[in-house]
Coordinates of C-alpha atoms and ligand atoms in Angstrom, one line a residue:
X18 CA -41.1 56.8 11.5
X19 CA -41.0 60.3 10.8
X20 CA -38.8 63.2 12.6
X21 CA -42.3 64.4 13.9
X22 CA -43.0 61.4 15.3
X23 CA -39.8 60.8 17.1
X24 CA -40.8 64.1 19.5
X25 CA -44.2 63.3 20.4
X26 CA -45.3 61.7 23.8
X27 CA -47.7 59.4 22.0
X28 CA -46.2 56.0 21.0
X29 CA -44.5 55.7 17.6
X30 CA -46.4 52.4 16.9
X31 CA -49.8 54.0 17.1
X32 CA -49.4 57.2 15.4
X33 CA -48.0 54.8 12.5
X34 CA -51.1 52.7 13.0
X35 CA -53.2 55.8 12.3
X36 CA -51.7 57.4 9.8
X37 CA -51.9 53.7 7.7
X38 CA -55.6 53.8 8.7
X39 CA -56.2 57.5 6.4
X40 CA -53.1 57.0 4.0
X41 CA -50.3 59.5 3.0
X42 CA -53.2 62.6 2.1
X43 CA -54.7 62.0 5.3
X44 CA -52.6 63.2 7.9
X45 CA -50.5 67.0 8.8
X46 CA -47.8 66.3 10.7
X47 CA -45.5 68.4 10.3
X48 CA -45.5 71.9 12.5
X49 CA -46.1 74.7 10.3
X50 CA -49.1 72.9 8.5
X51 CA -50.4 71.9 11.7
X52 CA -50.2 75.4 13.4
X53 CA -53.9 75.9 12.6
X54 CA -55.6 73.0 13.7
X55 CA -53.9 74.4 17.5
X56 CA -55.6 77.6 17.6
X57 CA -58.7 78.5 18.2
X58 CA -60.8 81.3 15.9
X59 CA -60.1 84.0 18.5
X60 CA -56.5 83.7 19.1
X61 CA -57.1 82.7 22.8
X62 CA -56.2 78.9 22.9
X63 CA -53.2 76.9 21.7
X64 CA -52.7 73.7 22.0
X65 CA -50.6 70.4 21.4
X66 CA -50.7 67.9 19.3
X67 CA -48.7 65.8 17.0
X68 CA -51.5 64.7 14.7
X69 CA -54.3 65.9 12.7
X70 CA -55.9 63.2 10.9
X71 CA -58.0 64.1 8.0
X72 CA -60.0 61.0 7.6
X73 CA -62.8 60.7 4.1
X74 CA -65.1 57.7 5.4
X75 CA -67.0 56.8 8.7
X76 CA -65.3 53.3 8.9
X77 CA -61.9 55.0 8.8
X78 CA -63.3 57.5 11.6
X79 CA -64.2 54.2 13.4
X80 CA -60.7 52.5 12.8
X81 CA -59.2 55.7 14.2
X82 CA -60.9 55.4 17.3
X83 CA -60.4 52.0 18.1
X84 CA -56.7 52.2 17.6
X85 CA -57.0 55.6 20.2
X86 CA -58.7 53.6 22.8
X87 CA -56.1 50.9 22.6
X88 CA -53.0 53.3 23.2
X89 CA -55.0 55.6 25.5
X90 CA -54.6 58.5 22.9
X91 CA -57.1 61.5 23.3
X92 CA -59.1 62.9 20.0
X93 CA -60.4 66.2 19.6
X94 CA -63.0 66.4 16.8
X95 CA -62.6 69.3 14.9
X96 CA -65.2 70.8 11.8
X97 CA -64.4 74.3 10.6
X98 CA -62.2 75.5 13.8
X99 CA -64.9 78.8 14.2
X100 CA -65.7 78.1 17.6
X101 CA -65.7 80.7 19.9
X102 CA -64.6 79.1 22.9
X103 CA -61.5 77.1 22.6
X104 CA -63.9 73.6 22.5
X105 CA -61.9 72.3 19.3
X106 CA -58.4 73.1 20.3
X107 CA -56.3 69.9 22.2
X108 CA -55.2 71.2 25.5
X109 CA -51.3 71.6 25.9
X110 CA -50.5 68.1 27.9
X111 CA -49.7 66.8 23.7
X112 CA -51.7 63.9 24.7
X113 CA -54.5 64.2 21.9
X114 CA -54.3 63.6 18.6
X115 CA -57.2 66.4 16.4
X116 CA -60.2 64.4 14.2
X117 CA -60.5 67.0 11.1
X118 CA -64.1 66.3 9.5
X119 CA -63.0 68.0 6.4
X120 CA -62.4 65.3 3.8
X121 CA -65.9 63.7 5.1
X122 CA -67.9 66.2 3.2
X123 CA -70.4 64.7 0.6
X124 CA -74.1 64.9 0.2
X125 CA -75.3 61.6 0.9
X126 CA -79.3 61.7 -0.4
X127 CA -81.4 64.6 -1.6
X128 CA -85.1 63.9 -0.7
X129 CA -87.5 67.0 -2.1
X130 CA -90.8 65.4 -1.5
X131 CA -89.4 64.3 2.3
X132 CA -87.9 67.6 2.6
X133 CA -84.3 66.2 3.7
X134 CA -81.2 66.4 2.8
X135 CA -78.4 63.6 4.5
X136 CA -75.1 65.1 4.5
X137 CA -71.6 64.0 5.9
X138 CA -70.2 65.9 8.8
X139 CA -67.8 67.8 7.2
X140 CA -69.7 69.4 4.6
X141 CA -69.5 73.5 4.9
X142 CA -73.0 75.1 5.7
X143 CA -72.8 77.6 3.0
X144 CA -72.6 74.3 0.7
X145 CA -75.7 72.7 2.0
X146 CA -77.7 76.3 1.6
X147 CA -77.0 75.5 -1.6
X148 CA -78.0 72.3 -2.6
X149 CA -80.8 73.1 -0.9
X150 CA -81.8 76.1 -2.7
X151 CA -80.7 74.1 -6.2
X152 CA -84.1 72.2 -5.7
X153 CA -86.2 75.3 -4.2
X154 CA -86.1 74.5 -0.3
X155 CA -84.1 76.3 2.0
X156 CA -81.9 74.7 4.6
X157 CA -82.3 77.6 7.6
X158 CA -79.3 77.7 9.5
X159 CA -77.0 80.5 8.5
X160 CA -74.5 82.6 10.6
X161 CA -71.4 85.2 9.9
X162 CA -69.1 81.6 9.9
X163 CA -71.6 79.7 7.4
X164 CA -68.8 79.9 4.5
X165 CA -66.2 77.8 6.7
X166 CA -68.0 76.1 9.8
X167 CA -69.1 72.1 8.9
X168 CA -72.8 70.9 10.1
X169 CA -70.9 68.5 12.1
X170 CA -69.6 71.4 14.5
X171 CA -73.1 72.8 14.3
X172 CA -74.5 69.7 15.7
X173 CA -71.7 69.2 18.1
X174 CA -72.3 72.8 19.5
X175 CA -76.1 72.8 18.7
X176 CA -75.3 76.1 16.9
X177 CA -78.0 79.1 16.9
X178 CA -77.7 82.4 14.4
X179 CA -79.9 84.6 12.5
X180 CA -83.5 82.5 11.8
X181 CA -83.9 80.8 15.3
X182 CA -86.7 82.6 15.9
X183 CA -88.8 81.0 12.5
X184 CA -86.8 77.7 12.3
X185 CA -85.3 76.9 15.6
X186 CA -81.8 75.5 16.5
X187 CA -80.1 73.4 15.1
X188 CA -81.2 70.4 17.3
X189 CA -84.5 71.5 15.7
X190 CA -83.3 71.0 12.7
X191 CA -82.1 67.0 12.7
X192 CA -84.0 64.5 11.7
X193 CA -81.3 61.6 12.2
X194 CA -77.5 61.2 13.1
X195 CA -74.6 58.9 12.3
X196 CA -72.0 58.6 14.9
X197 CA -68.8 56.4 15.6
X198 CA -69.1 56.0 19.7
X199 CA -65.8 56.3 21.4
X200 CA -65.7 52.8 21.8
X201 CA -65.1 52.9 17.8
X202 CA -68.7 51.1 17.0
X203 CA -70.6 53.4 14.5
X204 CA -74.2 54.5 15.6
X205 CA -76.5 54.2 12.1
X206 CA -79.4 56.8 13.1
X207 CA -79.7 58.3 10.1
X208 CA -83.7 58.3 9.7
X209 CA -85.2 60.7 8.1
X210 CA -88.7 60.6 10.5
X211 CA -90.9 63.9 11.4
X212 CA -92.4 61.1 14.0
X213 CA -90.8 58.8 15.6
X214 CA -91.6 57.5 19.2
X215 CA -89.3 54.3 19.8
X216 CA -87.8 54.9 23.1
X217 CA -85.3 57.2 24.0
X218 CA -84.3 59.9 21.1
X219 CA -80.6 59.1 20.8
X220 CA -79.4 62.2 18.2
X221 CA -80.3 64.4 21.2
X222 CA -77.5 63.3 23.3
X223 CA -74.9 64.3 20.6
X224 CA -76.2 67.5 19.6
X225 CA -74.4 70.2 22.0
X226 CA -71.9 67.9 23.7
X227 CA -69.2 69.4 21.9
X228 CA -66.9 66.6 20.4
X229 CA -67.8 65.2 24.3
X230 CA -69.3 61.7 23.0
X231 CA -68.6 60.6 20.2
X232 CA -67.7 61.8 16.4
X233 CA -71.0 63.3 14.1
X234 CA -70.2 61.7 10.8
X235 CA -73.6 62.3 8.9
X236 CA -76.8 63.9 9.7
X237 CA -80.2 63.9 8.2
X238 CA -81.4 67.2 7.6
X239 CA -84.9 69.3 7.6
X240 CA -85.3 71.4 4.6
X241 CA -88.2 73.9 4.2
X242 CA -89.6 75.4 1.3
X243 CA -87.3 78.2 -0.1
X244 CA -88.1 81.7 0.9
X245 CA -89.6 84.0 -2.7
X246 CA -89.4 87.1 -0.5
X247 CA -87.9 89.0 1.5
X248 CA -88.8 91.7 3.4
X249 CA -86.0 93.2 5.3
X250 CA -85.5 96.6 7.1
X251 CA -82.7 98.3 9.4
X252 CA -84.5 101.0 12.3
X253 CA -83.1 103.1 14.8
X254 CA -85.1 101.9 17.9
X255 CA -85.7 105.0 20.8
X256 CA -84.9 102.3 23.6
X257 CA -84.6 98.6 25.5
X258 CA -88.5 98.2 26.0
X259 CA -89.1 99.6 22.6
X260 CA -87.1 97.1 20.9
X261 CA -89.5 94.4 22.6
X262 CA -92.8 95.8 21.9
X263 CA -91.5 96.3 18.4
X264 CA -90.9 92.4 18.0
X265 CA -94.1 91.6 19.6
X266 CA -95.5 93.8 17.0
X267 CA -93.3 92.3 14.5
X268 CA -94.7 89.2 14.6
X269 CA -98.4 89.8 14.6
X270 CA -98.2 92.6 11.7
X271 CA -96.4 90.4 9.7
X272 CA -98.9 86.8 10.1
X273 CA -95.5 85.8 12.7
X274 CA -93.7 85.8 9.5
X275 CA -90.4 87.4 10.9
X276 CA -87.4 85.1 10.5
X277 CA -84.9 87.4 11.9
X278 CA -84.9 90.2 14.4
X279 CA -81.4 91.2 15.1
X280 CA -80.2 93.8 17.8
X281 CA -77.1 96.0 17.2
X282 CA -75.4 99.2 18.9
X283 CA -73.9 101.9 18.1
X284 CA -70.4 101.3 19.7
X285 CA -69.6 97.7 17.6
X286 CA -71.4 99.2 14.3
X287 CA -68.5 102.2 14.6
X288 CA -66.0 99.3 15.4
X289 CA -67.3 97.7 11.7
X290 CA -67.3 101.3 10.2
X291 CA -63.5 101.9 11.3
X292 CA -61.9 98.0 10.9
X293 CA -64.5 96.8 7.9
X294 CA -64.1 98.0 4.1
X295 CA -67.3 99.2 2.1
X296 CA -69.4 99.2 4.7
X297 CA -72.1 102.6 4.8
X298 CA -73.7 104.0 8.1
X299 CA -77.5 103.0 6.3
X300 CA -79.4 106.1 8.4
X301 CA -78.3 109.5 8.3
X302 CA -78.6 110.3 11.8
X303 CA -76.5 107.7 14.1
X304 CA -78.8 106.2 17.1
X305 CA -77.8 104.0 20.2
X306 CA -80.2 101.1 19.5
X307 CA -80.8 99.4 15.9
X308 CA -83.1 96.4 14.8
X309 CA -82.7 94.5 11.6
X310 CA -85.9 92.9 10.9
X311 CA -86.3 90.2 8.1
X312 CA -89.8 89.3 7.1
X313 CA -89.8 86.0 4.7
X314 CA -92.3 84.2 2.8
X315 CA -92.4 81.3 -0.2
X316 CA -95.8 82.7 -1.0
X317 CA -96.2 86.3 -2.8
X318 CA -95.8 89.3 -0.3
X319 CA -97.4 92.5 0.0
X320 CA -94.8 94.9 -0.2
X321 CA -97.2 97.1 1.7
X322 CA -96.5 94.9 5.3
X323 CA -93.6 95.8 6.3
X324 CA -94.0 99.7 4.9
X325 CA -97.4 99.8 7.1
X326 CA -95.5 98.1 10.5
X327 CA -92.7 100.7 9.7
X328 CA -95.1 103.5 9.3
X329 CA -96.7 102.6 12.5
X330 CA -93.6 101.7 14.5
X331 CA -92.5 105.7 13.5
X332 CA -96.4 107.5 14.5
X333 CA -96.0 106.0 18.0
X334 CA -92.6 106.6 18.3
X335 CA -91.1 103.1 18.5
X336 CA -88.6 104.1 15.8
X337 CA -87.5 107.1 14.8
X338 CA -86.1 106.7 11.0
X339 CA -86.2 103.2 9.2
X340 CA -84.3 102.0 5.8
X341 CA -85.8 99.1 3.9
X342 CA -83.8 97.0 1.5
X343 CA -85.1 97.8 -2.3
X344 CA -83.1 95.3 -3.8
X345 CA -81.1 92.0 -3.2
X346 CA -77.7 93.8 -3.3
X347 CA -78.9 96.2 -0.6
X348 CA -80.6 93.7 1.7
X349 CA -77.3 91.8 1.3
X350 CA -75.2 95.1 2.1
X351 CA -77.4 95.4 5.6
X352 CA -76.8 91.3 6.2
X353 CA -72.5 92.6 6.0
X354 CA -72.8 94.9 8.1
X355 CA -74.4 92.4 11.3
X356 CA -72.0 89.5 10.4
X357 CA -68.8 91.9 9.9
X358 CA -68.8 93.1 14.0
X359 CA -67.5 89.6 15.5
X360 CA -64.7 90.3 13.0
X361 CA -64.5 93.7 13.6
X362 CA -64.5 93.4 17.4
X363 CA -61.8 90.6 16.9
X364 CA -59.4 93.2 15.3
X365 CA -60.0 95.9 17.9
X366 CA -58.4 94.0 20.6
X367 CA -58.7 92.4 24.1
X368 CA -62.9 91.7 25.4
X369 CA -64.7 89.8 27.5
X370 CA -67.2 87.8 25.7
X371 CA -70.7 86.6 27.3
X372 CA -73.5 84.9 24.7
X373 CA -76.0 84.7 27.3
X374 CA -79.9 84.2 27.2
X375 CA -82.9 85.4 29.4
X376 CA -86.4 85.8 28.9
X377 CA -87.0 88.3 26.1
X378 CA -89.5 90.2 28.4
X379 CA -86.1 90.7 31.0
X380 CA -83.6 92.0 27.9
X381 CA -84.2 96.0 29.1
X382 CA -83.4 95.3 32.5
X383 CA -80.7 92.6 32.5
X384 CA -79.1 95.3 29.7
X385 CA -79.8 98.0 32.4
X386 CA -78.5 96.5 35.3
X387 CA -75.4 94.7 34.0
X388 CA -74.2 97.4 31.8
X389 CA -74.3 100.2 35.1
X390 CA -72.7 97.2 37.4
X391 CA -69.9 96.7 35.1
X392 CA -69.1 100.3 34.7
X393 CA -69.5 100.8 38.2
X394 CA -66.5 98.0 38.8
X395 CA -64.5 99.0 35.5
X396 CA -65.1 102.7 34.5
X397 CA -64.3 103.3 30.9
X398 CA -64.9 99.6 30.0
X399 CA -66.6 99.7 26.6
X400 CA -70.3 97.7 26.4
X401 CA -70.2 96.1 22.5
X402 CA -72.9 94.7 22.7
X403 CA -75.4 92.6 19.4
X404 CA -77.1 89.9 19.5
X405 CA -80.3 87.9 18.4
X406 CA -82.7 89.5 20.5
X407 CA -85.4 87.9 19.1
X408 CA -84.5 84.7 20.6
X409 CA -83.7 86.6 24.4
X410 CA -80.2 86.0 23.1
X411 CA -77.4 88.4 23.0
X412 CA -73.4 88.8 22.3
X413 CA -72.8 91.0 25.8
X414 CA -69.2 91.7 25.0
X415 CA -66.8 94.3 26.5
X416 CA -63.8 95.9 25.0
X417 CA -61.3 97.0 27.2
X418 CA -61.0 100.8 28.3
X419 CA -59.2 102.5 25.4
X420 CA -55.8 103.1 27.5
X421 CA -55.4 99.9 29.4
X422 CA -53.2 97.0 28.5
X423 CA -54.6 93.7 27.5
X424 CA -53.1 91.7 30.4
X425 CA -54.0 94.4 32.8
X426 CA -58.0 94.0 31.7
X427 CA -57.8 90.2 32.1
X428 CA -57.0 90.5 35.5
X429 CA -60.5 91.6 35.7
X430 CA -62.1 89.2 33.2
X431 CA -63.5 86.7 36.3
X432 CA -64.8 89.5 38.2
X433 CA -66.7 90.9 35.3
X434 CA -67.8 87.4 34.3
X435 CA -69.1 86.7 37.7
X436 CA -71.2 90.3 37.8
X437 CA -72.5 89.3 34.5
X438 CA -73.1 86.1 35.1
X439 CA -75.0 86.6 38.8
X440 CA -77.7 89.0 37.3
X441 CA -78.0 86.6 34.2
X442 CA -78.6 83.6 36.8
X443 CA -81.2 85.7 38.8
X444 CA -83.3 86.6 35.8
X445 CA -83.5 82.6 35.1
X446 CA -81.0 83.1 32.1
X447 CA -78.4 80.5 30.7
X448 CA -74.3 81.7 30.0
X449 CA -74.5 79.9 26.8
X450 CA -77.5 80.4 24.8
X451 CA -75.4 79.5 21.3
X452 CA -71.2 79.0 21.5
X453 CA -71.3 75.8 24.0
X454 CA -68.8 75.6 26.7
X455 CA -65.4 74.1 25.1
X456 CA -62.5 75.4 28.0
X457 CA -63.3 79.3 27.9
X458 CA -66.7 79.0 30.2
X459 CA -66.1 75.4 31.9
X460 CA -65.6 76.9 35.5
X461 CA -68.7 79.1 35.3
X462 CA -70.7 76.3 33.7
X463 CA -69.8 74.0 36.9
X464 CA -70.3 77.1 39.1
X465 CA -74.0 77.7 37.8
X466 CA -75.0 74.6 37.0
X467 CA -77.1 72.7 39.4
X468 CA -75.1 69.5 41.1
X469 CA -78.2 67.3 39.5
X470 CA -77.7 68.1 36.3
X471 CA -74.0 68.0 36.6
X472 CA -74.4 64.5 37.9
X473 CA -76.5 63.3 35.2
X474 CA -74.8 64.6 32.4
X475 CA -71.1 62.8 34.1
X476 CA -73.2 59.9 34.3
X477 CA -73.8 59.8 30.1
X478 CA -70.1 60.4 30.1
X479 CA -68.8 57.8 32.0
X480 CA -71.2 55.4 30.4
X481 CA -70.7 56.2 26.9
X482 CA -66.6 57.0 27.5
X483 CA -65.6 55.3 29.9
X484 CA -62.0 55.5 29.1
X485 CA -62.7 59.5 28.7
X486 CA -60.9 60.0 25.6
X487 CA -63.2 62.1 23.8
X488 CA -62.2 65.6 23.9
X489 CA -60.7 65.9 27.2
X490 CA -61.1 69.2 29.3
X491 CA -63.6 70.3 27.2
X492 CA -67.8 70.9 28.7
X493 CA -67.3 68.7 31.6
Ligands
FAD507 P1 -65.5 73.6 15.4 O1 -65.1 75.0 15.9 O2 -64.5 73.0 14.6 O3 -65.9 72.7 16.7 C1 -66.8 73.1 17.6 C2 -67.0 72.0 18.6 O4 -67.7 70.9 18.0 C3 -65.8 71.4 19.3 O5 -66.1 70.9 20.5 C4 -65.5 70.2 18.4 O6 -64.7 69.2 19.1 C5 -66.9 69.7 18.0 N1 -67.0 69.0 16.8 C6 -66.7 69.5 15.5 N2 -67.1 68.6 14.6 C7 -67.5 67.5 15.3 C8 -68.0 66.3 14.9 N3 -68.1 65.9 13.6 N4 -68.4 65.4 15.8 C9 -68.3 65.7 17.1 N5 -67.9 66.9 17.6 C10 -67.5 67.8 16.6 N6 -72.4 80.3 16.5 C11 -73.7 80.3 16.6 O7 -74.3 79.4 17.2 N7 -74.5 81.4 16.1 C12 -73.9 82.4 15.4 O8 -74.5 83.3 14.9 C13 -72.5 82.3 15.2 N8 -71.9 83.3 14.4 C14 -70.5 83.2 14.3 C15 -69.9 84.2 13.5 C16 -68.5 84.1 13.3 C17 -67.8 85.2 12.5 C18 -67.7 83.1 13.9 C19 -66.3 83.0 13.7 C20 -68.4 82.1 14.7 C21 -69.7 82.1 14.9 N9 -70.4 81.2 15.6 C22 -71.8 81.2 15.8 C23 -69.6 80.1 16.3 C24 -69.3 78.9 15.4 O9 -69.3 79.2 14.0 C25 -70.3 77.8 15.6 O10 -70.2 77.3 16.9 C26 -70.2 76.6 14.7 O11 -71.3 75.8 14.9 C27 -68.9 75.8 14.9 O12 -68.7 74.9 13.7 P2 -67.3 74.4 13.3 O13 -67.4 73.5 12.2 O14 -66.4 75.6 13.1 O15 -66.9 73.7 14.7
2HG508 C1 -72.8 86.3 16.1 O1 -74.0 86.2 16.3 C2 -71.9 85.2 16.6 O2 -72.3 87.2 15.3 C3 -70.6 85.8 17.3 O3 -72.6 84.4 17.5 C4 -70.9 86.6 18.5 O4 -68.7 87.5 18.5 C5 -69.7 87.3 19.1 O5 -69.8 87.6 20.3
ZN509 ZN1 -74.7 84.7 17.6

């Protein structure tokens, strides 16, 4: 027995039992080396725990749970700890012990000619990008965390980003799934099937339950061929509608060759400008409203398609001054620049976050309308908002007013939710179109969501953990 172990609420036995199960460089125990795994990426959630197991093989995954449902110890699965909304941080009642994918992290099979790739869950995205790319396919998903968040926590939160719009989510992007159940049995769906019509599709009801149902220890992925060129631009848009008849244009000029079509403001770009390093203002003039457009294609491109959707974008005043990357190294310095402002709003302070969707036809006027009601309620509250408009999705943050104290704005963080949040529910919109639910949004996702659907999904809980000790507090 260790000192550690002597404090905790769990019983001595069983945290012995588990440690034995992942050996001595398979555990953190101790506090300082464990302070990590109990906070989430934005500061906002600490928890307790007394473990952190670091298991490297599904059947030692599978051993850990069975000893947890004996003892009646929670587990909180936990990938690269990016996720924005507390979902893989324990709760503070020091009755969970954390699941830490990261020693689980090889690439199981490489099949070109299939276009797959089956990977374990804690492999890093940025990793799988490439050993993709090493044999000319791409795997799509890639967002600002890709070079520390594991495919396992993309699965588990059915994670979005920057090429939704050409290659879908992530659920879009599984072909087959290995799980250990939380009654410790391990699930072997690890096909690698385009079609496949046997019953129920199972991978489905782990993807987005957030660490809910069980532990992701290996998916099969899709892979695509890889992407020769790029075409990629950075405009100042004149306004909301303009934006949207730009995409809409976007895609037909471009034979709907646009992978991503990314909205950004002025107020989080000046945020990046003032808390990033090397980071240039690409226009000379500064605008409200920016698009960055990607066009991609593994054939050949004519240059000449995204100059000539430009040109027209300008003559009917759509746009009113463009930049288009002429190199690598440029395109990359544009790419920065979006994936530096959740860091760079993160350093300026206290915000309320909403990652909501709606119909990309209703982004002016849910902008419109939310942005005037909160100002109404909270003058001098500061709209950051960025997002993936292409997809109807966008990061609708606030920062506080510049002179008001952190704890002071959080008084008003449920009222501004719930103004949000009401005109998002009337234009048919969802309050998590990307991040999941995890602790931060669990009483607006039981207020919003219809009793039906709330039923359902408790039933697949209750059924598939019964003895709820799969990452309690979190979604449901
Ligand atoms: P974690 O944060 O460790 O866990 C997230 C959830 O998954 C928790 O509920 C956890 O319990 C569960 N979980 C983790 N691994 C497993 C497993 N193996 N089995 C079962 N459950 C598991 N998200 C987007 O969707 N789009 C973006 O564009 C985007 N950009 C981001 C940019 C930045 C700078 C940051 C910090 C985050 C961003 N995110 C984005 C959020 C985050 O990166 C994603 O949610 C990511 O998918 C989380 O992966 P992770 O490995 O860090 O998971
Ligand atoms: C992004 O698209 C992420 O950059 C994070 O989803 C969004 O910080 C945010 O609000
Ligand atoms: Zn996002």
């Amino acid at each position: 027995m260790s000192p550690d172990d002597s404090r905790s609420l769990l019983p001595v036995e069983a945290l012995e039992q588990l440690k034995n199960v992942v050996g001595h460089k398979g555990f953190i125990s101790n506090e300082a080396d464990l302070a990590p795994y109990l906070l989430d990426w934005r500061g906002q959630f600490r928890g307790i725990s007394p473990l952190a197991l670091r298991p490297d093989t599904t059947q030692q995954i599978a051993d850990i749970v069975c000893i947890c449902n004996e003892y009646n110890i929670k587990i909180v699965p936990q990938g690269g700890n990016t996720g924005m909304n507390g979902a893989a941080t324990p709760d503070d009642s020091g009755s969970s012990i954390i699941v830490s994918t990261a020693r689980l992290n090889k690439i199981r099979h490489l099949d070109p000619l299939n276009y797959t790739i089956a990977v374990e869950a804690g492999c890093v995205l940025q990793n799988i990008q490439k050993e993709a790319a090493q044999i000319d396919r791409l795997f799509p998903l890639s967002l600002g965390a890709e070079g520390s968040c594991q495919i396992g926590g993309n699965l588990a939160t059915n994670a979005g980003g920057v090429n939704v719009l050409r290659y879908g989510n992530m659920r879009d992007l599984v072909l087959g799934l290995e799980t250990v159940l939380p009654n410790g049995e391990i699930w072997s769906g690890l096909k690698g099937l385009r079609k496949d019509n046997t019953g129920y599709d199972l991978k489905h009801l782990f993807i987005g339950s957030e660490g809910t149902l069980g532990i992701i220890t290996a998916a099969t992925l899709k892979l695509f061929p890889k992407p020769k060129h790029f075409d990629t631009c950075f405009a100042a848009v004149v306004g909301l509608q303009e934006i949207i008849e730009l995409l809409d244009r976007a895609r037909h000029r471009s034979g709907d060759g646009v992978s991503s079509f990314e909205l950004i403001t002025r107020p989080p770009l000046e945020l990046a400008f003032q808390h990033g390093k090397n980071l240039a203002d690409p226009l000379a003039e500064p605008s409200e409203l920016y698009a960055l457009i990607e066009f991609s294609s593994s054939a050949e491109v004519n240059e000449e398609i995204m100059e000539g959707f430009l040109e027209s974008a300008l003559t009917d005043g759509l746009v009113s001054d463009a930049v288009i990357a002429k190199s690598e190294t440029q395109r990359q310095a544009l790419w920065r620049l979006r994936e530096f402002l959740p860091e760079a709003e993160k350093i300026e302070g206290a915000s309320v976050k909403h990652d909501i969707s709606v119909p990309v036809s209703s982004i002016p006027e849910f902008v419109e309308t939310a942005i005037l009601a909160v100002n109404q309620y909270l003058p001098g509250i500061r709209p950051i908002y960025f997002g993936h408009v292409g997809d109807g999705n966008l990061h609708f943050n606030f920062a506080k007013p510049k002179t008001m104290k952190d704890k002071s704005f959080f008084l008003h963080k449920d009222k501004i939710n719930e103004i949000v949040l009401d005109i998002v529910a009337s234009l048919g919109g969802s309050l998590s179109a990307e991040h999941g639910i995890g602790q931060l949004k669990r009483d607006s996702f039981l207020h919003y969501t219809p009793s039906i659907d709330l039923y359902l999904m408790r039933q697949l809980k209750n059924t598939l953990d019964p003895n709820k000790i799969m990452n309690p507090g979190k979604l449901l």
